mmCIF file of C-alpha atoms in Angstrom:
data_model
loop_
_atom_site.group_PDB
_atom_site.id
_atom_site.type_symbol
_atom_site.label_atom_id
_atom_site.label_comp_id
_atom_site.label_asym_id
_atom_site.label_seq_id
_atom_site.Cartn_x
_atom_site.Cartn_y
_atom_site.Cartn_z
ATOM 1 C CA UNK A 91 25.289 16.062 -13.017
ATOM 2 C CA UNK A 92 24.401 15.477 -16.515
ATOM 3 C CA UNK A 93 28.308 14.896 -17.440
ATOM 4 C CA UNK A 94 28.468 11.709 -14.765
ATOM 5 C CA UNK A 95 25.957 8.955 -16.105
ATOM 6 C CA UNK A 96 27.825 9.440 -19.568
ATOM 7 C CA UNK A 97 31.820 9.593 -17.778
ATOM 8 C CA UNK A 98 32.570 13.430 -19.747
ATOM 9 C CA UNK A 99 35.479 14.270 -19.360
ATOM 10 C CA UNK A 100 34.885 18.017 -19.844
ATOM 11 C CA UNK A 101 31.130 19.390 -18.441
ATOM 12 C CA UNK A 102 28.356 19.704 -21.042
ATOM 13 C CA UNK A 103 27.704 22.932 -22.819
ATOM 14 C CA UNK A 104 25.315 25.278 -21.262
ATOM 15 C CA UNK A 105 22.530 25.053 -23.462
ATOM 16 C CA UNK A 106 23.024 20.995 -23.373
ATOM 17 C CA UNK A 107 22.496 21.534 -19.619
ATOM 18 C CA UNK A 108 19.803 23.368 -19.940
ATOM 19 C CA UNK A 109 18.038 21.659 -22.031
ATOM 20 C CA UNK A 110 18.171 18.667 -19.699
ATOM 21 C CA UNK A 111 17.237 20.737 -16.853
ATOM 22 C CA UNK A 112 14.204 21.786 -18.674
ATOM 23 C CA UNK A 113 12.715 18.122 -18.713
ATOM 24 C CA UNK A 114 14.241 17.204 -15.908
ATOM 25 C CA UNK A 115 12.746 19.858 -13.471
ATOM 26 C CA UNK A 116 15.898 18.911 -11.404
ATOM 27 C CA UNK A 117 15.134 15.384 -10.969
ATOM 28 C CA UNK A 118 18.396 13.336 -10.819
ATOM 29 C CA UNK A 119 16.904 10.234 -11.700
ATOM 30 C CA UNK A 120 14.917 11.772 -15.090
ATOM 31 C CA UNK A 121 18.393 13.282 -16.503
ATOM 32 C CA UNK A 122 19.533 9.499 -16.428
ATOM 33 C CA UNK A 123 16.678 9.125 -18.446
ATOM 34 C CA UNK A 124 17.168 11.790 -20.770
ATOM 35 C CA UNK A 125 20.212 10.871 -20.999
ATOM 36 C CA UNK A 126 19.823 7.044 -21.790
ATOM 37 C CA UNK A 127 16.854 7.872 -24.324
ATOM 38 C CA UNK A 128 19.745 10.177 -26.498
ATOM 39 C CA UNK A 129 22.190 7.194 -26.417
ATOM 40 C CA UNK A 130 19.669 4.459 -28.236
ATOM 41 C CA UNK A 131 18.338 6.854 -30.549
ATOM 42 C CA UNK A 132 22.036 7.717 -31.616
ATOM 43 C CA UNK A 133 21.880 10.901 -31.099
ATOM 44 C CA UNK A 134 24.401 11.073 -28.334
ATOM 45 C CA UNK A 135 27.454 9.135 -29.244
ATOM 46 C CA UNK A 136 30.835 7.554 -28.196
ATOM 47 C CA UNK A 137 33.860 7.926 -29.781
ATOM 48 C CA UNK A 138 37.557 9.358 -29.247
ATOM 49 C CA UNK A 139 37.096 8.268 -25.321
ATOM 50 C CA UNK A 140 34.122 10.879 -25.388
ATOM 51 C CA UNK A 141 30.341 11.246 -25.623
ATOM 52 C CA UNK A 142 29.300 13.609 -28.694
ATOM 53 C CA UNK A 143 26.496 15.311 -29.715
ATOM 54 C CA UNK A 144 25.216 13.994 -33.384
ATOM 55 C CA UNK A 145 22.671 16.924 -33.509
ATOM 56 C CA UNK A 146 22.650 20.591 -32.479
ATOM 57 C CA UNK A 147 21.294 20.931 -28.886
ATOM 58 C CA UNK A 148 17.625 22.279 -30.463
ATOM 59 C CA UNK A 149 17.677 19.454 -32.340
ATOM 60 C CA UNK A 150 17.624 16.741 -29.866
ATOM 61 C CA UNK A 151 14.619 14.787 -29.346
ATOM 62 C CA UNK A 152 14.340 15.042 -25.709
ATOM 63 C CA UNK A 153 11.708 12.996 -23.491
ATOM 64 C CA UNK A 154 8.995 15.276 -22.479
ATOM 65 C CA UNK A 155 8.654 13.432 -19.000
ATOM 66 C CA UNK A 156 9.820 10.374 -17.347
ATOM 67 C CA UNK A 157 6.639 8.169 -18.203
ATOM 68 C CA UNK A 158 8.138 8.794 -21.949
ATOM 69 C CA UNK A 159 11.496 7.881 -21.668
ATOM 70 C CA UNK A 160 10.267 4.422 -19.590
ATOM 71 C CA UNK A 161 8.024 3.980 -22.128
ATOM 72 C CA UNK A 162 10.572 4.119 -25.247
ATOM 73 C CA UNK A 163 12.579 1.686 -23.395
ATOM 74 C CA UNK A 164 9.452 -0.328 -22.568
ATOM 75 C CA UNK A 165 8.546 -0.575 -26.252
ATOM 76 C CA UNK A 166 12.087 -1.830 -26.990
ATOM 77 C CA UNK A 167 11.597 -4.882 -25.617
ATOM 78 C CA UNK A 168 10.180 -8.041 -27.319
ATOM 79 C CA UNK A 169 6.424 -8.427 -26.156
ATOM 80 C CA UNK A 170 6.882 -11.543 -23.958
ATOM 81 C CA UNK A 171 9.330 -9.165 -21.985
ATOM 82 C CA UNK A 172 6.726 -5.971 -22.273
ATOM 83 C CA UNK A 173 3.819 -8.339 -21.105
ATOM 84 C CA UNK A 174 6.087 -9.418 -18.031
ATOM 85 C CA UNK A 175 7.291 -5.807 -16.965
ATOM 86 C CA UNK A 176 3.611 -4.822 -17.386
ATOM 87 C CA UNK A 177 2.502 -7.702 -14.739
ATOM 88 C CA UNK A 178 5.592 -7.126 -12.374
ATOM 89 C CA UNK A 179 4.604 -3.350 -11.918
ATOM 90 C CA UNK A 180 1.121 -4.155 -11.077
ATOM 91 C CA UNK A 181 2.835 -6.598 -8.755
ATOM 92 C CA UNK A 182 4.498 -3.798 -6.824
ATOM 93 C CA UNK A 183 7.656 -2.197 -6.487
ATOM 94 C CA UNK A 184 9.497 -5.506 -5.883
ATOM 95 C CA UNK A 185 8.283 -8.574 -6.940
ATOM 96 C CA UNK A 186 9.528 -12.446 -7.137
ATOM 97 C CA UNK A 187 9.830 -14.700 -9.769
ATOM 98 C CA UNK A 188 7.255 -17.313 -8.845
ATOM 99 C CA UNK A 189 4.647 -14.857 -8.571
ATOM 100 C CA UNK A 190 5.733 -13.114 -11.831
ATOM 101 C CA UNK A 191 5.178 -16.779 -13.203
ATOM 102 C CA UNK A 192 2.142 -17.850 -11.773
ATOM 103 C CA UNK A 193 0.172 -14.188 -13.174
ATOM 104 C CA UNK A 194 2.210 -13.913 -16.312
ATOM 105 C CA UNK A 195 1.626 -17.382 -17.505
ATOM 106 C CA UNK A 196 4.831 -17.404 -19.200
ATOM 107 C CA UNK A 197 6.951 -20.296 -18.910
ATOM 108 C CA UNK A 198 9.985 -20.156 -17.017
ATOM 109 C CA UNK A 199 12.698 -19.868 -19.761
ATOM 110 C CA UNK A 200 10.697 -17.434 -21.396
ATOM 111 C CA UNK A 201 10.257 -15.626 -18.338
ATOM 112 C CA UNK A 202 13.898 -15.377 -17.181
ATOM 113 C CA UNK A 203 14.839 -13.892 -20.927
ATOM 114 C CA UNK A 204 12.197 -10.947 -20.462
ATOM 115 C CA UNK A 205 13.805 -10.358 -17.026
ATOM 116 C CA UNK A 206 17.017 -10.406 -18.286
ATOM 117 C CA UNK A 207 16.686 -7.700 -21.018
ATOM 118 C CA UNK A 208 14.881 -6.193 -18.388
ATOM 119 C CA UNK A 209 17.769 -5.809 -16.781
ATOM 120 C CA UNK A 210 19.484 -5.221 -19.787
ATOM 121 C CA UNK A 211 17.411 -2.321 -20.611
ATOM 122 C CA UNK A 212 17.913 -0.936 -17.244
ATOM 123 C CA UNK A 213 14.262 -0.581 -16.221
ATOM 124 C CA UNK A 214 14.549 -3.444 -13.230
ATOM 125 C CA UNK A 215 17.617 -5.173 -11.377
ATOM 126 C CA UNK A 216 18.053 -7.589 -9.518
ATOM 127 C CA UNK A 217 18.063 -7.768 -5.291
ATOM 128 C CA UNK A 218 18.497 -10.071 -2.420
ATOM 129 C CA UNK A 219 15.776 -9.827 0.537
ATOM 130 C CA UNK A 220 16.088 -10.047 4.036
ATOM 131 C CA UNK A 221 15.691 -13.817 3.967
ATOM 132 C CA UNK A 222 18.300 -14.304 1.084
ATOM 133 C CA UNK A 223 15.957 -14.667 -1.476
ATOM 134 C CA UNK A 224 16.166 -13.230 -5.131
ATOM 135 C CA UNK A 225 13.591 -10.526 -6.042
ATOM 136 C CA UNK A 226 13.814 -8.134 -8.597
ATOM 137 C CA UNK A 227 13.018 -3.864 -8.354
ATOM 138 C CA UNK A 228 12.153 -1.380 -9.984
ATOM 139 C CA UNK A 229 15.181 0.845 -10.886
ATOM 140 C CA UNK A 230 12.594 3.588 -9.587
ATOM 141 C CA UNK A 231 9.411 4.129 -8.518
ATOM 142 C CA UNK A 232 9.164 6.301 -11.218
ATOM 143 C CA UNK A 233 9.810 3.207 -13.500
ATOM 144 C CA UNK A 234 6.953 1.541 -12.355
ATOM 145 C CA UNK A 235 4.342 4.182 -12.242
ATOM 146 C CA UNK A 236 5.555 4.836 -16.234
ATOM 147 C CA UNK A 237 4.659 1.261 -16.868
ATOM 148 C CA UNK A 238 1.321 1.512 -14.966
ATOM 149 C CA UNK A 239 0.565 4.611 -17.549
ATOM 150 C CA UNK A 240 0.941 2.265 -20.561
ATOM 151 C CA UNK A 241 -2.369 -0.112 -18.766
ATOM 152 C CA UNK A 242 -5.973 0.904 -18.938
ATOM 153 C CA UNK A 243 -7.834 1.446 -15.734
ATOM 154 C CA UNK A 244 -9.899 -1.995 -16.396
ATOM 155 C CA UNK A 245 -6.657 -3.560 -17.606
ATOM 156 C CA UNK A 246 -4.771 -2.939 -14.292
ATOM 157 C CA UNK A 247 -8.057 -3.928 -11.793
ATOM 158 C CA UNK A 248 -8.297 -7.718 -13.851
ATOM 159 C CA UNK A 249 -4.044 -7.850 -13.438
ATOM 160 C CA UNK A 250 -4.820 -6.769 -9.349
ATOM 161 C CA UNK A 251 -7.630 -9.575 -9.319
ATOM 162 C CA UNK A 252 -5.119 -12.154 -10.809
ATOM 163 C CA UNK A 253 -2.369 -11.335 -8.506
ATOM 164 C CA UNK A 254 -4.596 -11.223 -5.685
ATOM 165 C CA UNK A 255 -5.632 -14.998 -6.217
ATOM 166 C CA UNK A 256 -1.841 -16.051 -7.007
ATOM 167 C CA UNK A 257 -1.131 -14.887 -3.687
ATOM 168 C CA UNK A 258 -3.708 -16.891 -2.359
ATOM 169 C CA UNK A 259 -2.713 -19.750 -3.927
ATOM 170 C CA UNK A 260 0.946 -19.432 -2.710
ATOM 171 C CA UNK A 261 -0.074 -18.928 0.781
ATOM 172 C CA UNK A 262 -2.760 -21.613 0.902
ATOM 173 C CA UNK A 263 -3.633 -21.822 4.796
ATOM 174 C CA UNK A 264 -1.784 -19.282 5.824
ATOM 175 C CA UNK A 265 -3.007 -16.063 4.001
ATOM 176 C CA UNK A 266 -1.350 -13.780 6.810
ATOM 177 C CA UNK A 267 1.515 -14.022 5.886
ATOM 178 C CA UNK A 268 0.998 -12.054 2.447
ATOM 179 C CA UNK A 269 -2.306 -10.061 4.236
ATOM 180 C CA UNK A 270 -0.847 -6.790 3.360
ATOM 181 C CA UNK A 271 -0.514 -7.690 -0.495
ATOM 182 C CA UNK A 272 -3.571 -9.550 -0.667
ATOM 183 C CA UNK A 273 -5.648 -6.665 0.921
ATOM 184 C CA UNK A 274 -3.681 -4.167 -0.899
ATOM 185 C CA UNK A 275 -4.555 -5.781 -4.319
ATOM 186 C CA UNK A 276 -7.919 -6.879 -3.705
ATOM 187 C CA UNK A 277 -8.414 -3.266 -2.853
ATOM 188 C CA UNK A 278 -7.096 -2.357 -6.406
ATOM 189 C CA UNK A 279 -9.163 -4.707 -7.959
ATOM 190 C CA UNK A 280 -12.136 -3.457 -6.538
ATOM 191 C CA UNK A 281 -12.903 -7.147 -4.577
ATOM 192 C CA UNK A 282 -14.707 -5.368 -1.227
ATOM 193 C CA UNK A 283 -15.383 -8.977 0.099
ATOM 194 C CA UNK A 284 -11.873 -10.103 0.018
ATOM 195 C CA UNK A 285 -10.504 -6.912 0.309
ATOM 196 C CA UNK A 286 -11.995 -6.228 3.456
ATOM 197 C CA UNK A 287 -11.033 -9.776 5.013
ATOM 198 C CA UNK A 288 -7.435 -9.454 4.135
ATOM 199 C CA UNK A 289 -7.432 -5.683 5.760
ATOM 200 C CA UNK A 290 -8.889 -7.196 9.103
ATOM 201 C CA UNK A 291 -5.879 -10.157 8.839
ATOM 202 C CA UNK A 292 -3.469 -7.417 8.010
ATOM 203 C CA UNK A 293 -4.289 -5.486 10.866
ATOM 204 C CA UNK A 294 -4.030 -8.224 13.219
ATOM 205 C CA UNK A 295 -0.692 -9.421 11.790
ATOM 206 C CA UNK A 296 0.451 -5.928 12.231
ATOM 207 C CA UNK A 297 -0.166 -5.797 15.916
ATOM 208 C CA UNK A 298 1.517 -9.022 16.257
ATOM 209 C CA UNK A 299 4.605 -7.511 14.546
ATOM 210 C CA UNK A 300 4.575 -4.443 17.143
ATOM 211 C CA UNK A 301 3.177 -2.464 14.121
ATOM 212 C CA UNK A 302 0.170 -0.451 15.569
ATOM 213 C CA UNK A 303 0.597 2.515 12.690
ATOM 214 C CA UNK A 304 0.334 0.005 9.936
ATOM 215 C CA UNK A 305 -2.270 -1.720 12.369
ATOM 216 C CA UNK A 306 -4.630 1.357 12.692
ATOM 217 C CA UNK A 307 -4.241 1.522 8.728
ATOM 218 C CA UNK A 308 -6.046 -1.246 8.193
ATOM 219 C CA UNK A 309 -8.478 -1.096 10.735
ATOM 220 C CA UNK A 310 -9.339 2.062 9.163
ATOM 221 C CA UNK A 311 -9.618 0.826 5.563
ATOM 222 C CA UNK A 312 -11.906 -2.691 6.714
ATOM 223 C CA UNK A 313 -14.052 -0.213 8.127
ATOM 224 C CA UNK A 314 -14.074 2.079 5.513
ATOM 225 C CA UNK A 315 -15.433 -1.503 3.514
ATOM 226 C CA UNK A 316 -17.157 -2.852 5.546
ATOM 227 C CA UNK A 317 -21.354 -3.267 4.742
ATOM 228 C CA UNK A 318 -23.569 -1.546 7.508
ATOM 229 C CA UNK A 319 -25.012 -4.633 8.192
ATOM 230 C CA UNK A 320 -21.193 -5.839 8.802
ATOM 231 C CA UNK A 321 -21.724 -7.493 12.444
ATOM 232 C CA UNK A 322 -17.955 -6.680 13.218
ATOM 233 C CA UNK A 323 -18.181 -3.555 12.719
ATOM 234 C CA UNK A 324 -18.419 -2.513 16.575
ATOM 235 C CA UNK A 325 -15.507 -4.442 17.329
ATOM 236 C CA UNK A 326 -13.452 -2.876 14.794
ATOM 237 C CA UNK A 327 -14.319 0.462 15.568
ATOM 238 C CA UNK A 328 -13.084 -0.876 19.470
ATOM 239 C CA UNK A 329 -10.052 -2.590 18.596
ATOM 240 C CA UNK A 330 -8.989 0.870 16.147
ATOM 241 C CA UNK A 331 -10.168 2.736 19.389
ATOM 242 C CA UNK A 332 -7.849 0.404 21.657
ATOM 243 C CA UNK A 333 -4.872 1.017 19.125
ATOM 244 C CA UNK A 334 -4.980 4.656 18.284
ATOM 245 C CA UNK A 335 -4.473 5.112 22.148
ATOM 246 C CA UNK A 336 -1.807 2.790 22.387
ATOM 247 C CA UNK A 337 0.064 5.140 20.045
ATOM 248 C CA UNK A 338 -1.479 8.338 22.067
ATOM 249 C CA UNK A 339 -3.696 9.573 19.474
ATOM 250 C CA UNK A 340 -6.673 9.838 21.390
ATOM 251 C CA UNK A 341 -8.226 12.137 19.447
ATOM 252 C CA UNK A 342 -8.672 9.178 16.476
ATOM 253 C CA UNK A 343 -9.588 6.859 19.480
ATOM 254 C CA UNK A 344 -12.552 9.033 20.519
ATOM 255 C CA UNK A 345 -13.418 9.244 17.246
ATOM 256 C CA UNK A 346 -13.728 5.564 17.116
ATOM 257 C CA UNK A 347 -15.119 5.208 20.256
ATOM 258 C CA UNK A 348 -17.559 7.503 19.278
ATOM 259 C CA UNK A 349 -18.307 5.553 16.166
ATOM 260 C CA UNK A 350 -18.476 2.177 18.063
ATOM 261 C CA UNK A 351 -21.018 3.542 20.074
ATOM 262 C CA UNK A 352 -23.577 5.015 17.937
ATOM 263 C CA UNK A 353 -23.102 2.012 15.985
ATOM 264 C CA UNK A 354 -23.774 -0.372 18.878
ATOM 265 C CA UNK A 355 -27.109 1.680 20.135
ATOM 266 C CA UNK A 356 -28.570 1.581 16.743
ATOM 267 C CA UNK A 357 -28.192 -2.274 16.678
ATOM 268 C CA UNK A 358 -29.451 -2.040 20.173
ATOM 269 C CA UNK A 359 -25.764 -3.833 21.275
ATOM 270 C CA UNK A 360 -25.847 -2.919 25.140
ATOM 271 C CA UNK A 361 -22.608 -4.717 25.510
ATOM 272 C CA UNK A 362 -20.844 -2.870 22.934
ATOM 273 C CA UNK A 363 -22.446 0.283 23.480
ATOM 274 C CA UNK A 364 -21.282 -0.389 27.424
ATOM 275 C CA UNK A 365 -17.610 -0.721 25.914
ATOM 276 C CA UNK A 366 -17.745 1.887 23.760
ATOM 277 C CA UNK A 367 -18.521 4.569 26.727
ATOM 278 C CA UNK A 368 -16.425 3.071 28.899
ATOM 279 C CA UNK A 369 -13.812 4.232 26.763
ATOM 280 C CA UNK A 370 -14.860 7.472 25.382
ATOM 281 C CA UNK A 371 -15.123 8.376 29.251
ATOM 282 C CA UNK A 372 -11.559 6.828 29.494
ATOM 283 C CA UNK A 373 -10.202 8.986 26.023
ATOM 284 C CA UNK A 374 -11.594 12.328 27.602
ATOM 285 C CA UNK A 375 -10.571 11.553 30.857
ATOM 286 C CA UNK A 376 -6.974 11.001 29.585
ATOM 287 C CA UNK A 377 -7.416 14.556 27.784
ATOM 288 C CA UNK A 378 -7.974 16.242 31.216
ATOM 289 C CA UNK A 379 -11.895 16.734 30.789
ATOM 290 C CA UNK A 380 -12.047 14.937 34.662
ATOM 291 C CA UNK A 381 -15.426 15.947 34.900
ATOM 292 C CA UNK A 382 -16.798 15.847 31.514
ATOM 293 C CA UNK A 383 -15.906 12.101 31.800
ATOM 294 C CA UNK A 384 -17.659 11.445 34.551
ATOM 295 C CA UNK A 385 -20.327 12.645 33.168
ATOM 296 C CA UNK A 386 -20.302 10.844 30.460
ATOM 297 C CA UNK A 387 -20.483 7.957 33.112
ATOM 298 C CA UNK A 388 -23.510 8.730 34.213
ATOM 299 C CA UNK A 389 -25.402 9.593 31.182
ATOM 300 C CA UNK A 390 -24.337 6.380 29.849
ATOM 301 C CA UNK A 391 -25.689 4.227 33.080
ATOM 302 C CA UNK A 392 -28.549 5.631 32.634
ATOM 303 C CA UNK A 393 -28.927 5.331 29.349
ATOM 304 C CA UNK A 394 -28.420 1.241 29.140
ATOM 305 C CA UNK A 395 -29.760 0.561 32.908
ATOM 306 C CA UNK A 396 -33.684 -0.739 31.408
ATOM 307 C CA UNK A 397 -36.289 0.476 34.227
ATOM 308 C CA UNK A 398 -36.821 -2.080 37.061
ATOM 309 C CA UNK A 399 -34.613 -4.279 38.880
ATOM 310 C CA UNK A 400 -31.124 -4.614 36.665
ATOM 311 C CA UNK A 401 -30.886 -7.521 34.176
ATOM 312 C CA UNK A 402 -27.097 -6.247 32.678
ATOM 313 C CA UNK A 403 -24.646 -7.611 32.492
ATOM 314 C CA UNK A 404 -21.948 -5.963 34.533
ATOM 315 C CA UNK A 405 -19.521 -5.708 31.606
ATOM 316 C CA UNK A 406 -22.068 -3.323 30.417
ATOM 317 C CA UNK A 407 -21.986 -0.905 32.906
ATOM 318 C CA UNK A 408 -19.474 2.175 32.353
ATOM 319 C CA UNK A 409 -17.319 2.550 35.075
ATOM 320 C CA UNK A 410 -15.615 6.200 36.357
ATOM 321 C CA UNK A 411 -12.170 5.880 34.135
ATOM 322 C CA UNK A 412 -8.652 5.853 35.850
ATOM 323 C CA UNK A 413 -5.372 5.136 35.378
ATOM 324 C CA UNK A 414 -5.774 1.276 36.545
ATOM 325 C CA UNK A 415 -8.741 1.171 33.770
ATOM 326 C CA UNK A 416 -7.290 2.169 30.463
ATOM 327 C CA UNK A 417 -7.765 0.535 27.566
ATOM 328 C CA UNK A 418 -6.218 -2.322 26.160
ATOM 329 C CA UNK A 419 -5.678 -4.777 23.269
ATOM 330 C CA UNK A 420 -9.085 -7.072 23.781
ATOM 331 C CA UNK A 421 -10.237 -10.164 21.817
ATOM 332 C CA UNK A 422 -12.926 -9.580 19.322
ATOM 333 C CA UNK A 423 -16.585 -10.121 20.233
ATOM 334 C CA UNK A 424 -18.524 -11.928 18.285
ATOM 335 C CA UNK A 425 -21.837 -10.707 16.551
ATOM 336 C CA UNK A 426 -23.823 -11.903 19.259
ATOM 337 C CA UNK A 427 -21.527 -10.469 22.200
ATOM 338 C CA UNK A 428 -19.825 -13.843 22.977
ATOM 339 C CA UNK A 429 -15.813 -14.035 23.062
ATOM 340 C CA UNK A 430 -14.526 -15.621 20.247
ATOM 341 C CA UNK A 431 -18.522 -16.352 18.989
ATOM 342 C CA UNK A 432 -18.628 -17.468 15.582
ATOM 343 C CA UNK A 433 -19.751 -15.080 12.532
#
């Protein structure tokens, strides 16, 4: 392994091996970068059709991890191209040129140089996407967490901010199509507000796309953000519900359920509380518990029928579950109940 990045003719010497292994830990990828760091510090050398040692094996500087062989690379570049390859890994694995642009503030010659030696230095290259268009990667992921390292904590939040608000700039009315990066960086930048919008989007992008796991990810994390006082917070809890048993993981659907409901009968939300039962009686139902759902059923009539003639609506009274009443995908209530009501 260590002979083939360098074309040896004749395997390495044992103790060259092991030395490389040593670092390495058996990671493929790090004895490419072992081996890359010896070649531009002349230590390993090419002549006579052959790579040579220029030092004895216990004399080699080697890398003591991958972060530091990135890193020596890294500092090899001018800083135009350092600044830019610091940006693009906050970025993400991939990234494009225009948002590179817009975040780096670099101008687009200048730009297209740092890419270039970049490239040249091995730490990105450059990729076609689906849709034909050019993007650039990450050699590794490795790569990109080593350039990470070399940013302070504060640092990488304000880069997350300013990439978050490119994005938004880029996709102007339509902000669900990037959702996923814009909650994912808004996230990392600590925005709770935004981040918790673009998690909601993302989530309902995701179910568009026939993507319920990704779906029930973000569900999670908007509730996860949301503020008590959040009044969609009963509705997300239902719609995470609706999609964890669409992927038959009831067990994370009566946990939302569950949630939905306590947080509906502390707002005093008969409607939601009404939904909420309806399908925790459904979720245990579906786990076999026949009678434990009904009664659930009961308990829960009784606990949102007011004394005296009924004033209810019917939606809010829990009906005995079945197979013609299981859950589905519903359209968000708003905070006052209403289909569709406005926040």
């Amino acid at each position: 392994m260590a002979g083939r990045p360098l074309g040896l003719r004749e395997p390495p010497t044992a103790a060259f091996r092991q030395a490389c292994f040593d670092r390495a830990e058996g990671n493929p990828f790090f004895v490419e970068e072992i081996l890359r760091a010896l070649v531009e510090r002349g230590e390993l050398a090419y002549r006579d059709g052959a790579w040579h040692r220029e030092k004895e094996v216990a004399d080699l500087t080697i890398p003591a991890s991958v972060r530091d062989a990135v890193q020596q690379r890294l500092l090899g570049l001018e800083p135009n191209a350092r600044r830019a390859m610091q940006v693009a890994a906050v970025i993400g694995l991939r990234f494009d040129f225009e948002l590179l642009e817009a975040v780096s503030k670099l101008d687009e010659r200048t730009l297209f140089e740092a890419i270039k030696a970049a490239i040249e230095a091995q730490l990105v290259r450059e990729e076609t996407d689906a849709e034909g268009k050019d993007v650039y990667a990450f050699r590794h992921a490795l790569s990109r967490e080593a350039v990470l390292g070399d940013l302070l904590q504060r640092e990488r939040r304000l880069l997350h901010r300013a990439v978050g608000e490119a994005l938004e700039a880029i996709a102007g009315a339509h902000p669900e199509t990037r959702a996923e990066e814009l909650a994912y960086h808004f996230d990392e930048a600590r925005d709770t507000g935004r981040a918790f919008r673009y998690h909601q989007i993302a989530a309902e992008r995701s179910l568009r796309m026939a993507a319920p796991g990704s779906a029930m990810a973000h569900f999670e994390r908007a509730i996860e953000l949301a503020p008590d006082d959040e009044p969609a917070l009963v509705d997300l809890s239902l719609r995470l519900a609706d999609v964890a048993t669409s992927m038959a993981d009831n067990s994370r659907a009566l946990r939302a359920a569950e949630q939905a409901r306590a947080i509906a009968e502390q707002r005093g939300d008969r409607i939601g509380a009404g939904e909420a039962i309806h399908r925790i009686a459904l979720f245990t139902w579906m786990n076999g518990a026949t009678k434990e759902a009904e009664r659930i059923v009961r308990e829960g009539g009784a606990t949102l029928e007011p004394p005296g003639p009924s004033r209810t609506p019917p939606a809010c009274h829990p009906q005995a579950p079945g197979p013609a009443r299981e859950a589905g995908p519903r359209e968000p209530r708003g905070p006052r109940g209403r289909p569709g009501a406005a926040g």
